[in-house]
XYZ file of C-alpha atoms in Angstrom:
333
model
C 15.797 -18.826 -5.942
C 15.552 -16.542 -2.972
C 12.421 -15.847 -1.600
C 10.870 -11.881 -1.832
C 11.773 -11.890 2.111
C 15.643 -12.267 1.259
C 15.835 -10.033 -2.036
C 13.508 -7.083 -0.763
C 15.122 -4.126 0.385
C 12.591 -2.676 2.479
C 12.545 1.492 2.624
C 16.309 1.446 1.449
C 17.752 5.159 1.293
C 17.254 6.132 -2.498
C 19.952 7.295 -4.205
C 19.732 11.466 -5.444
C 17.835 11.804 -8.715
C 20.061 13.083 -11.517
C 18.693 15.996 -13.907
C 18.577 13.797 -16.570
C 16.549 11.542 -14.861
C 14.314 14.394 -13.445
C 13.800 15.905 -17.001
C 12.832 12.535 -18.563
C 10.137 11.918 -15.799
C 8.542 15.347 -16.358
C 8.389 14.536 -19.978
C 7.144 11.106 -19.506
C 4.422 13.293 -17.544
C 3.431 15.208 -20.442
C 2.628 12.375 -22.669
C -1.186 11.875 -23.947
C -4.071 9.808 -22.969
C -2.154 8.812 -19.214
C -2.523 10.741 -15.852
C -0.110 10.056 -13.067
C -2.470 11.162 -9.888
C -5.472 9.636 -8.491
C -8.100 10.915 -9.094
C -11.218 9.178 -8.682
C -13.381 7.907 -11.449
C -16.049 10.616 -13.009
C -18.316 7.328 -12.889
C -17.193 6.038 -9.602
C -17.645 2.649 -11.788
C -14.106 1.256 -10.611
C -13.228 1.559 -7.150
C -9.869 0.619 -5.699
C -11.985 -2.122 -3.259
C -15.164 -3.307 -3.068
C -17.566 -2.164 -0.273
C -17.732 -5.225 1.350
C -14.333 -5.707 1.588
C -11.605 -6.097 4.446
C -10.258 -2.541 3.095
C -13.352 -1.160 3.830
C -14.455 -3.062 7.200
C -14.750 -0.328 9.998
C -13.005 -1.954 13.125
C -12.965 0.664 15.440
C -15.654 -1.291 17.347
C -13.836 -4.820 17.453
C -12.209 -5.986 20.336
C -8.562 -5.331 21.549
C -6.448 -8.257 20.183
C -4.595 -9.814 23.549
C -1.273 -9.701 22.400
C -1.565 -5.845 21.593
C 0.781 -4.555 23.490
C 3.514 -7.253 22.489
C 2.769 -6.408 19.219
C 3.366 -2.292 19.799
C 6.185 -2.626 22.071
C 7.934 -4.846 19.627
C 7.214 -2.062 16.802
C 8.286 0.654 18.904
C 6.289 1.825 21.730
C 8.083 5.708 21.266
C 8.345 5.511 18.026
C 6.496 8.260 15.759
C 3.847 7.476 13.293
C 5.241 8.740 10.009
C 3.349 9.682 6.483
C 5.474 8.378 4.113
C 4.107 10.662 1.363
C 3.812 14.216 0.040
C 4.283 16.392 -2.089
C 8.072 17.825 -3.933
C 11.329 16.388 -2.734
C 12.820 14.760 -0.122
C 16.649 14.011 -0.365
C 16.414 14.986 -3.915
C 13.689 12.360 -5.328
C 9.507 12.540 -5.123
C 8.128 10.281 -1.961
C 5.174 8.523 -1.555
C 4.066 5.550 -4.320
C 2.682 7.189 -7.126
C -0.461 6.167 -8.718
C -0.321 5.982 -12.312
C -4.381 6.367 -13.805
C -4.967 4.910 -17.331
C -8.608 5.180 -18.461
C -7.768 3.885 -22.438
C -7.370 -0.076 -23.096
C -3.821 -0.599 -23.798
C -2.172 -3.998 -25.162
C -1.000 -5.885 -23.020
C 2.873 -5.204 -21.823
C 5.774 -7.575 -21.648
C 6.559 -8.495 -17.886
C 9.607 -10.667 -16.853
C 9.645 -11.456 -12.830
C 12.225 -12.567 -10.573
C 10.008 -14.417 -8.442
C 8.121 -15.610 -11.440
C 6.637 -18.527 -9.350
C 4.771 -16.186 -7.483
C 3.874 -13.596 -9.282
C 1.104 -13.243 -12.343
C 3.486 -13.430 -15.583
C 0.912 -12.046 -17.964
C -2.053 -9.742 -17.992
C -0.323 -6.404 -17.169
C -1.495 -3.275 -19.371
C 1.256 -0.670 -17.995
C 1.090 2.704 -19.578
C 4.877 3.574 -20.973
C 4.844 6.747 -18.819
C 4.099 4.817 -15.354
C 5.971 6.467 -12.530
C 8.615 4.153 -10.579
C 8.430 5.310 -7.023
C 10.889 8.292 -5.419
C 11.590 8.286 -9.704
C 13.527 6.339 -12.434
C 16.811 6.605 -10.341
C 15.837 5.458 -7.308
C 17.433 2.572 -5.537
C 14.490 1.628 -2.855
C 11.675 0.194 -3.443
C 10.509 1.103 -7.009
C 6.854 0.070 -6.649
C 4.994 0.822 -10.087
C 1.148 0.704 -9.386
C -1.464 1.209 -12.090
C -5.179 2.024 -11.619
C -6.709 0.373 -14.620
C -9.878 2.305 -14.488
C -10.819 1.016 -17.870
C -10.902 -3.019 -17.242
C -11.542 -2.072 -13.500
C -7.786 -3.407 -12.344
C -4.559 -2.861 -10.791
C -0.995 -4.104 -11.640
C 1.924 -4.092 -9.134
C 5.223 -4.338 -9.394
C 8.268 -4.814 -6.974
C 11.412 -3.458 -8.244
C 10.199 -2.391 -11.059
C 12.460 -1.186 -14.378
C 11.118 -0.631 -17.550
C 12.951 -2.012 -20.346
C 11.096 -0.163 -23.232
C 7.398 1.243 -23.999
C 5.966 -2.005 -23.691
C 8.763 -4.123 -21.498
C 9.107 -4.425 -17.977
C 11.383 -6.057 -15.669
C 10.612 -6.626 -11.803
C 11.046 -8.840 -9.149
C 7.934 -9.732 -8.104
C 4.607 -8.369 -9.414
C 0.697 -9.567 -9.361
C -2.417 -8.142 -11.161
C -5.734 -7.498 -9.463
C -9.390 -7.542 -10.125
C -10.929 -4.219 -8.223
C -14.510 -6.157 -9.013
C -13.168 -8.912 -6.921
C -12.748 -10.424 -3.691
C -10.208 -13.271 -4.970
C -7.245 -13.261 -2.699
C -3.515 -14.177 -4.235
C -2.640 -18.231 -3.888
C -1.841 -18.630 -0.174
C 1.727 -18.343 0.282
C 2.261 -16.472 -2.392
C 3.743 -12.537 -2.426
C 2.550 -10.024 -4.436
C 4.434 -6.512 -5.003
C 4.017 -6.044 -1.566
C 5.784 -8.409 1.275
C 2.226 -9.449 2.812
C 0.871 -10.564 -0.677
C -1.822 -7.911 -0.771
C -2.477 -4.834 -2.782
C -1.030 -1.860 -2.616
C -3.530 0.688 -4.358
C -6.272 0.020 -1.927
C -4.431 0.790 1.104
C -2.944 3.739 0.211
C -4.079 7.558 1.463
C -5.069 9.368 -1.729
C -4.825 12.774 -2.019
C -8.437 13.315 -3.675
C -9.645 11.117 -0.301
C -7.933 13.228 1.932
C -9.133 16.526 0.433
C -12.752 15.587 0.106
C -12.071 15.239 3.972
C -13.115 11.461 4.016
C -10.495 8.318 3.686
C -12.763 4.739 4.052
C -10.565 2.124 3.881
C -7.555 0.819 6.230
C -4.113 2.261 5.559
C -1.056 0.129 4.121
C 2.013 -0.082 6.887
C 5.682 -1.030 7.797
C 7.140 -2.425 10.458
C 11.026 -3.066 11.272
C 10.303 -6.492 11.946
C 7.521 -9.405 11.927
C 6.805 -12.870 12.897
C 6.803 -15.877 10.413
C 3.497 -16.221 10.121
C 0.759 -14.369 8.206
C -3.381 -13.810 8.836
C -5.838 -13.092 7.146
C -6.442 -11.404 4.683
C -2.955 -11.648 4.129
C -1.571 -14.853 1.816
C 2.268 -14.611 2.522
C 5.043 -13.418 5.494
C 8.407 -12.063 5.035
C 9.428 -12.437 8.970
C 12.776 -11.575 10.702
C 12.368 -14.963 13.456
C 9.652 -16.992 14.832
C 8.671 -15.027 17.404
C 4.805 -14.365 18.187
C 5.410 -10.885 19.917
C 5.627 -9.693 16.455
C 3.149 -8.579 14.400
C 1.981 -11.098 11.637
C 1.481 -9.704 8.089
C -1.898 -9.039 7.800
C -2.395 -7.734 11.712
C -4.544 -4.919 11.911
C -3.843 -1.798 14.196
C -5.654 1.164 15.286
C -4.988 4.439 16.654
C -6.930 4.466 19.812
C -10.099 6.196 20.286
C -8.901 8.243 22.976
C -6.447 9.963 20.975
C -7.570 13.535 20.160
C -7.256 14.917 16.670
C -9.547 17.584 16.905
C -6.528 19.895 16.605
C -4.849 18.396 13.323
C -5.429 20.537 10.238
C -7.716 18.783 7.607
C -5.461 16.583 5.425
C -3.560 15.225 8.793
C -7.113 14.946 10.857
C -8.453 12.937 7.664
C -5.555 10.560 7.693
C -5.883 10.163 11.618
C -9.786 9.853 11.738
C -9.303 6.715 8.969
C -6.459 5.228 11.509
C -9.404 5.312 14.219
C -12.323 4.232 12.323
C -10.076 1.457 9.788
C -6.632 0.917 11.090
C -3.547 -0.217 9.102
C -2.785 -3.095 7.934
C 0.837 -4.640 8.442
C 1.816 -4.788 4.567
C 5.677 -5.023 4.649
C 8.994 -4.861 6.702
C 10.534 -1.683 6.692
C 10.259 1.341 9.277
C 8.220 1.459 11.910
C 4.964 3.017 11.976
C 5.527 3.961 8.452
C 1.661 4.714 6.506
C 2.234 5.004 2.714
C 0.279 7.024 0.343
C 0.635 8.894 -2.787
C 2.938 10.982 -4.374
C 1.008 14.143 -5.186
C 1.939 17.638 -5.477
C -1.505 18.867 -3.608
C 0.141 17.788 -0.242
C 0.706 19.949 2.887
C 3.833 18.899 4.060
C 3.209 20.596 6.987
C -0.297 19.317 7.733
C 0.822 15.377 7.503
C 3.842 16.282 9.601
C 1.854 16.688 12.425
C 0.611 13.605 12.220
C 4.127 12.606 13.976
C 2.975 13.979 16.961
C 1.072 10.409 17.480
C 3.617 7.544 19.083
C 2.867 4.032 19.113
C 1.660 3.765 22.315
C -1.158 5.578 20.842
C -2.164 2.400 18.883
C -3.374 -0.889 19.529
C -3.653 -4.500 17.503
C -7.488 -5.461 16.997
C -8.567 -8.799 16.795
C -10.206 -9.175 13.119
C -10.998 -13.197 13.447
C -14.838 -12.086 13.699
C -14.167 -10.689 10.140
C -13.427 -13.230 7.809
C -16.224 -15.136 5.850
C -13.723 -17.659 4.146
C -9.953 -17.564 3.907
C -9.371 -17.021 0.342
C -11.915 -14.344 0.263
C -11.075 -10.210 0.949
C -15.131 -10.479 1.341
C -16.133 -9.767 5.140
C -18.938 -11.546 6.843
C -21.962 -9.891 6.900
C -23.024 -8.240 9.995
């Protein structure tokens, strides 16, 4: 069986959304006891990461990692940073990975995996209305994520098409406890190429609003090394070649940059890449951050967040981080 680094088709160009398709999302939307954005919990009893977690670590004080500029230039030095996310339609389909919230303990749903070796085969509680991302026609990526705010847990799928209200097909998926620092098997992928999660890295429109992101920020780049580090468990890499970056390698925009002008949605987005970085997630284009589909997006706020090139970025040594390799669980200061 091919590995996820063969089959994935990172940030493919989705195919237009038919009406019918459009119509039976919007009244997939309307269905009881599910909400498709994410909003946080009234309780704030399940977060997407702990607070001691790698998601969470500020690293805006940690040293410059010495093959930084390697690791940009291979990226794309002029290349623009990019918020792949907002709000209506681009090329006829939603963008951004939607968030699907279900606060009501569901039975659990019938998963079959390509990758079945590893992925988790059982466990998954999806809600028969989740959102497939850019919508049920799409032909890119088709992550499904699920905030189980309920039983405190996420479920992730790669490729994801739903087969009936409580049958999925994918090819890869995993299932993850928010209450826990348990990293996947190492070597093993998740519904992302670098084995992590997706939910916790990705900008969230409540966040964002409330002027305040505190975690790192999920990211692509058009090609990586063979190799992976911590936190992440599993590399999809074009070559052998260390001037790329590693899944798992942590960048930053650099302190100097000045965001003082970007309107508030952008500025949070760009204060978060300065304080937390990004964390390389998956192959696909370059300085690509990912966050939510939601229709309270300015559009024109996050595109000015392109303004920023890669140069303005640099790779941070995160070594000094990690308290044991199959933990997400920083050391303590």
């Amino acid at each position: 069986m091919k590995r996820l680094a063969e089959l994935r088709s990172a940030n493919g160009i989705p195919a237009l959304a038919t009406v019918a398709a459009m119509a039976a999302m919007a009244a997939a939307s309307l269905m009881p006891g599910y909400t498709a954005t994410a909003a946080a919990p009234d309780d704030g009893s399940c977060e997407t990461s702990l607070a001691d977690s790698f998601w969470r670590a500020p690293v805006d004080r940690l040293p410059v990692h010495p093959g930084s500029a390697q690791y940009v230039s291979s990226i794309g030095s002029a290349e623009s940073l990019h918020p792949d996310f907002g709000s209506g339609l681009t090329e006829g389909e939603p963008f951004g990975i939607p968030v699907t919230v279900s606060d009501t303990h569901l039975p659990e749903t019938k998963v079959t995996l390509d990758i079945a070796e590893e992925s988790d085969t059982s466990g998954y509680r999806i809600p028969p209305n989740a959102k497939i991302e850019n919508g049920p026609a799409s032909s890119g990526d088709r992550h499904v994520v699920v905030w189980d705010r309920a039983l405190c847990k996420s479920y992730e799928l790669w490729n994801a098409r739903q087969q009936g209200d409580d049958a999925w097909h994918a090819g890869s998926g995993a299932v993850f406890d928010l209450r826990s620092h348990e990293l996947r098997p190492d070597g093993w992928t998740s519904a992302d190429a670098a084995g992590l999660a997706i939910l916790p890295g990705l900008v969230r429109y409540d966040e964002a609003a409330a002027g305040r992101i505190d975690h790192a920020i999920r990211i692509t780049v058009p090609r990586s090394d063979q190799s992976y580090i911590w936190p992440a468990r599993h590399q999809a890499g074009a070559a052998a070649d260390t001037s790329l970056p590693p899944m798992g390698l942590r960048l930053r925009l650099k302190s100097s940059v000045d965001t003082s002008h970007l309107a508030p949605q952008a500025k949070a987005v760009a204060d978060a890449l300065k304080k937390y970085g990004a964390i390389v997630a998956d192959n696909g284009s370059a300085w690509y951050i990912t966050g939510e589909e939601n229709a309270g997006w300015d559009n024109a706020q996050l595109d000015a967040l392109k303004g920023f090139k890669g140069s303005d970025f640099e790779a941070v040594d995160t070594s000094g981080l990690q308290q044991s390799p199959d933990s997400g669980a920083v050391a303590p200061k």
